[in-house]
PDB file of C-alpha atoms in Angstrom:
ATOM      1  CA  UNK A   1     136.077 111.350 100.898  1.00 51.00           C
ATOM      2  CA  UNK A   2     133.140 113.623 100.220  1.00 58.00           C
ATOM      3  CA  UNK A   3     130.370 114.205 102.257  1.00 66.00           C
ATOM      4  CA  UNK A   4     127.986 111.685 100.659  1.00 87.00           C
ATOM      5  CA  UNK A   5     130.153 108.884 100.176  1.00 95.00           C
ATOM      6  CA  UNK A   6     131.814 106.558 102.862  1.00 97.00           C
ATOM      7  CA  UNK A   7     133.929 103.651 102.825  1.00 96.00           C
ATOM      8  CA  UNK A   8     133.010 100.549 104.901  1.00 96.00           C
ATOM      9  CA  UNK A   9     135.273 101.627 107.411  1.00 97.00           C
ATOM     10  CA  UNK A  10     133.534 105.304 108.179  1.00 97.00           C
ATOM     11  CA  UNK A  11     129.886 103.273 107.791  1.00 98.00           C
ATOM     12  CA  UNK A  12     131.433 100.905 110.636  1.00 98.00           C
ATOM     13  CA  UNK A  13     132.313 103.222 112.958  1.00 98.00           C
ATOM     14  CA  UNK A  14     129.030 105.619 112.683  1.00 97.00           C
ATOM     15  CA  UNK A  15     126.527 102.722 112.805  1.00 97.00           C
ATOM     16  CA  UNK A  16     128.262 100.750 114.576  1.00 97.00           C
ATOM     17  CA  UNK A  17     127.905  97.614 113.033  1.00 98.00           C
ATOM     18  CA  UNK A  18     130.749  94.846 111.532  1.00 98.00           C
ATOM     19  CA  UNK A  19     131.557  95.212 107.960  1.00 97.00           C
ATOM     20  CA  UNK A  20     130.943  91.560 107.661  1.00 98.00           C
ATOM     21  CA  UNK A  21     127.190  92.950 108.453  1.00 97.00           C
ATOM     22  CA  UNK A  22     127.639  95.684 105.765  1.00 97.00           C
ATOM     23  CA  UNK A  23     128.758  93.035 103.365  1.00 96.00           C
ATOM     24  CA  UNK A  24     126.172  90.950 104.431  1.00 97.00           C
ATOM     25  CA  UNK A  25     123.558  93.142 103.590  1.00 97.00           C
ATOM     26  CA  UNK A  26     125.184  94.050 100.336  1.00 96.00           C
ATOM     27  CA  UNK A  27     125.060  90.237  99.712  1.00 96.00           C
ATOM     28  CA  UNK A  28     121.248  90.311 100.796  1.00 94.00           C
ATOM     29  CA  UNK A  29     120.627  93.169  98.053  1.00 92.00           C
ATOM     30  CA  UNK A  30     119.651  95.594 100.799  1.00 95.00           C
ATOM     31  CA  UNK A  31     122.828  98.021 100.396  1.00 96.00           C
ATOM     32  CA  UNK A  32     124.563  98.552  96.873  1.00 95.00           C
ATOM     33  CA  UNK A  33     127.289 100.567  97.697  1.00 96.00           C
ATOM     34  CA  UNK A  34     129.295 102.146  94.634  1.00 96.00           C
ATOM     35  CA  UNK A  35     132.758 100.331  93.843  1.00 93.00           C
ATOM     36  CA  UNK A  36     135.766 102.128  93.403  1.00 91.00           C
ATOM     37  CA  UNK A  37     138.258  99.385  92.263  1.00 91.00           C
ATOM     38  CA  UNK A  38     138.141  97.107  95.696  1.00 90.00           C
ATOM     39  CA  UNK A  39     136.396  99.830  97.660  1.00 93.00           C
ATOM     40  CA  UNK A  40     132.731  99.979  98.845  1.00 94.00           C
ATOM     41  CA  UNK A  41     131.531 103.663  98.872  1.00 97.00           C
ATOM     42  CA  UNK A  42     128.094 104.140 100.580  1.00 98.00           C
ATOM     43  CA  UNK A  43     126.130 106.491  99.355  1.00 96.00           C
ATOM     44  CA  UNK A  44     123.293 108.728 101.138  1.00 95.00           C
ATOM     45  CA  UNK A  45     120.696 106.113 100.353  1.00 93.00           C
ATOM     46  CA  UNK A  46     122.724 103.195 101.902  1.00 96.00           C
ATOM     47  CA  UNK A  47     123.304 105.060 104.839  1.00 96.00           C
ATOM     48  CA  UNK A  48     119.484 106.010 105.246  1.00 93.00           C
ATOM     49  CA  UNK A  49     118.578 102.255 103.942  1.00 95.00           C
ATOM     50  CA  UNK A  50     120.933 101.107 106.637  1.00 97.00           C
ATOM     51  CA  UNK A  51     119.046 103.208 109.516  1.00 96.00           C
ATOM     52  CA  UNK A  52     116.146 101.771 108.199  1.00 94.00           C
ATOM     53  CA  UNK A  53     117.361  97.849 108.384  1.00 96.00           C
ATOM     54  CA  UNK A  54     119.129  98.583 112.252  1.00 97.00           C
ATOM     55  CA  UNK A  55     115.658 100.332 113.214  1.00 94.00           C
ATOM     56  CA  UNK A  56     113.257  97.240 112.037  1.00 93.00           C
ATOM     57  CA  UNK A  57     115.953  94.645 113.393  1.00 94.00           C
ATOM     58  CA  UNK A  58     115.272  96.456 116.589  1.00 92.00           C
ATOM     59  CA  UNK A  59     111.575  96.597 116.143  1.00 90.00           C
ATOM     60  CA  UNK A  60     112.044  92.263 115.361  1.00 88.00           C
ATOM     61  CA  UNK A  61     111.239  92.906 111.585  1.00 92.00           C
ATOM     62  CA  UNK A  62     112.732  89.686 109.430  1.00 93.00           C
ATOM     63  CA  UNK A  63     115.057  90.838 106.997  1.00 94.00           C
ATOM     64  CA  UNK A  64     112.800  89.810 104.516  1.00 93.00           C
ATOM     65  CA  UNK A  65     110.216  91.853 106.016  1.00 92.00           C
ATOM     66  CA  UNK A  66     112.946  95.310 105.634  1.00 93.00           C
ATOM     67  CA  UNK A  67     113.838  94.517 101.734  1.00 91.00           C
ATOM     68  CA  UNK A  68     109.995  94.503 101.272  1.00 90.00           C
ATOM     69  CA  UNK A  69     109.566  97.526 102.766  1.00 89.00           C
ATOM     70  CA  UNK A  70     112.673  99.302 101.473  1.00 89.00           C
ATOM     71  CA  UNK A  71     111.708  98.032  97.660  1.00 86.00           C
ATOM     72  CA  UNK A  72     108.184  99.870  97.997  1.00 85.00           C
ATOM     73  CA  UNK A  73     110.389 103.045  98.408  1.00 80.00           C
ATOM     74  CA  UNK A  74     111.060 103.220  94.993  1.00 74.00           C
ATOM     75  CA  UNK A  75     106.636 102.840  93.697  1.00 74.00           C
ATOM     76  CA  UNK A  76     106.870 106.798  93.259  1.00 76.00           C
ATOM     77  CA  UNK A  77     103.397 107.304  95.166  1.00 82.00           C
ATOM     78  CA  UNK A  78     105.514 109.678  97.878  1.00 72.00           C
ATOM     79  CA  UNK A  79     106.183 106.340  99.812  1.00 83.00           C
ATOM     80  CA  UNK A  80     102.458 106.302 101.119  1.00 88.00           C
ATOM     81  CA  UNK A  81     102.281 102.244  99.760  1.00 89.00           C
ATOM     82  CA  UNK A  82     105.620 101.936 102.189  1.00 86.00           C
ATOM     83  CA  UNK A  83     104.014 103.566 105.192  1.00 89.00           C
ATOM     84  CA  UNK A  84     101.033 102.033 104.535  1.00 92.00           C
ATOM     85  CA  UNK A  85     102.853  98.227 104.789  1.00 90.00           C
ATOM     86  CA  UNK A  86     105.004  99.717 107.098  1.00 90.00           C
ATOM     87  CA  UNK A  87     102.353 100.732 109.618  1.00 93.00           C
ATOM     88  CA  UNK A  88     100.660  97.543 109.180  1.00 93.00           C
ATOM     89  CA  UNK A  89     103.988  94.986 109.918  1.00 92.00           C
ATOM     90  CA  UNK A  90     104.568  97.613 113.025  1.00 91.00           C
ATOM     91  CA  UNK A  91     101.129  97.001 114.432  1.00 95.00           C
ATOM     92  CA  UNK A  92     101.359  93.251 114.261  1.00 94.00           C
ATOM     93  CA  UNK A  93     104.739  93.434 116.300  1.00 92.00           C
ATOM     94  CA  UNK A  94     103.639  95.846 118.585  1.00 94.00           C
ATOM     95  CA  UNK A  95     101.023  93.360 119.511  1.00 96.00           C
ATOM     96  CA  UNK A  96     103.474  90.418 119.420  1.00 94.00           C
ATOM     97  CA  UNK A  97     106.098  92.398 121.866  1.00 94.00           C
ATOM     98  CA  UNK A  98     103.084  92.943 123.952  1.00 97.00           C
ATOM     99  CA  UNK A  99     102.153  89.929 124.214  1.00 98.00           C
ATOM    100  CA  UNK A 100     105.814  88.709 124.943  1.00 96.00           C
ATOM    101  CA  UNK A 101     106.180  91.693 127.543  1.00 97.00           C
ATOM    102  CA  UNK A 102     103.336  90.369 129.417  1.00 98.00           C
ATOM    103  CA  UNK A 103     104.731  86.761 129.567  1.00 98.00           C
ATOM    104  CA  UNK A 104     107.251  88.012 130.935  1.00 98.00           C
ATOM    105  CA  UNK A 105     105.568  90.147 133.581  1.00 98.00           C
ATOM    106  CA  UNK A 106     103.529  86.580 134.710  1.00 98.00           C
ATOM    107  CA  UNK A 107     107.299  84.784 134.744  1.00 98.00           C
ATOM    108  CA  UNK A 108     108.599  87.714 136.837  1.00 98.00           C
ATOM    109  CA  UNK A 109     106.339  87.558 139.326  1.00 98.00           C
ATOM    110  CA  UNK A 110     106.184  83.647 139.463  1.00 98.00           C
ATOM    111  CA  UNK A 111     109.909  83.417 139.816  1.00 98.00           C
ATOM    112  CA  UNK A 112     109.880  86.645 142.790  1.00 98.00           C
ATOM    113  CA  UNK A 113     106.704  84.478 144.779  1.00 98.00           C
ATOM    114  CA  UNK A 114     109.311  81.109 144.581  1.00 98.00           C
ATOM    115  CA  UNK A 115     112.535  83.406 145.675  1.00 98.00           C
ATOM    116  CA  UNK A 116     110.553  84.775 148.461  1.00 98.00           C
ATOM    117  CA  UNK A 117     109.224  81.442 149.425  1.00 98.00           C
ATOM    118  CA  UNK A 118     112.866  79.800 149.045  1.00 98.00           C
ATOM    119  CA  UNK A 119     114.013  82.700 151.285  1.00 98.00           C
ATOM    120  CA  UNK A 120     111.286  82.079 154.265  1.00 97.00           C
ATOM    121  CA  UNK A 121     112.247  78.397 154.166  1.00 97.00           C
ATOM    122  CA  UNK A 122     116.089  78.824 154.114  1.00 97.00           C
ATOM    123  CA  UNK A 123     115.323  81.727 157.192  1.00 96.00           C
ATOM    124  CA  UNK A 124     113.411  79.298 159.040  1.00 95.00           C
ATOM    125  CA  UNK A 125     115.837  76.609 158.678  1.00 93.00           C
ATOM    126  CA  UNK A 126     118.725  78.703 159.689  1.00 93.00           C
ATOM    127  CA  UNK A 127     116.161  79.685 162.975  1.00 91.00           C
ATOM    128  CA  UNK A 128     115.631  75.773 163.776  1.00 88.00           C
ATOM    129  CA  UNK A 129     119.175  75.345 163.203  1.00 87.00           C
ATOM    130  CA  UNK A 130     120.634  78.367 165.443  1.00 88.00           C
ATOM    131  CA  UNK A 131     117.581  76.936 168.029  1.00 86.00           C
ATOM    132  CA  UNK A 132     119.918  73.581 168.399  1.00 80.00           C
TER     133      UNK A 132
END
């Protein structure tokens, strides 16, 4: 296999994903892999399209989201209309993991004030109790 072409099973095992994902996304017209009879080959632009879609699942972009921002690859203005969205999508879910971030700070420390309570009360029963 050369260097710029992989099957499914090479793509599986250096991203680390299913190839049930790989064919999902193939499905989903965000990978178009080159066929070779029954085999998927992956070229250099699936496997950097591929980064791309793992790297704005982690950032908690919809899928939807990713095939918007991969198709603006192709506008030929040196990707600046794809940064451009792509800065602007990142922003909004910075904000949004924030936000969720701090919710879960307030639930932290709301759960840690009821565990320390619950542990005075059972340490004072187990007092009245060893008192007896």
């Amino acid at each position: 296999m050369s260097d710029t072409l992989m099957t499914i099973r090479q793509m599986v095992d250096k991203y680390q994903v299913t190839a049930r994902t790989l064919r999902f996304y193939e499905a989903k017209e965000l990978l178009s892999p080159l066929r070779e009879g029954q085999k998927r080959l992956f070229t250099k632009r699936d496997q950097a399209r591929l980064k791309l879609i793992l790297r704005g699942k982690r950032f908690g972009f919809a899928l939807e989201e990713i095939r918007q921002l991969l198709d603006l690859y192709d506008m030929g203005d040196q990707q600046q209309t794809q940064l451009r969205a792509t800065y602007a999508i990142g922003q909004d879910h910075l904000a949004a993991l924030k936000a969720q971030r701090a919710e879960l700070d307030e639930a932290i420390s709301d759960l840690t004030e009821q565990l320390e309570w619950g542990a005075r009360m059972l340490a004072s029963f187990e007092a009245k109790d060893a008192a007896e």
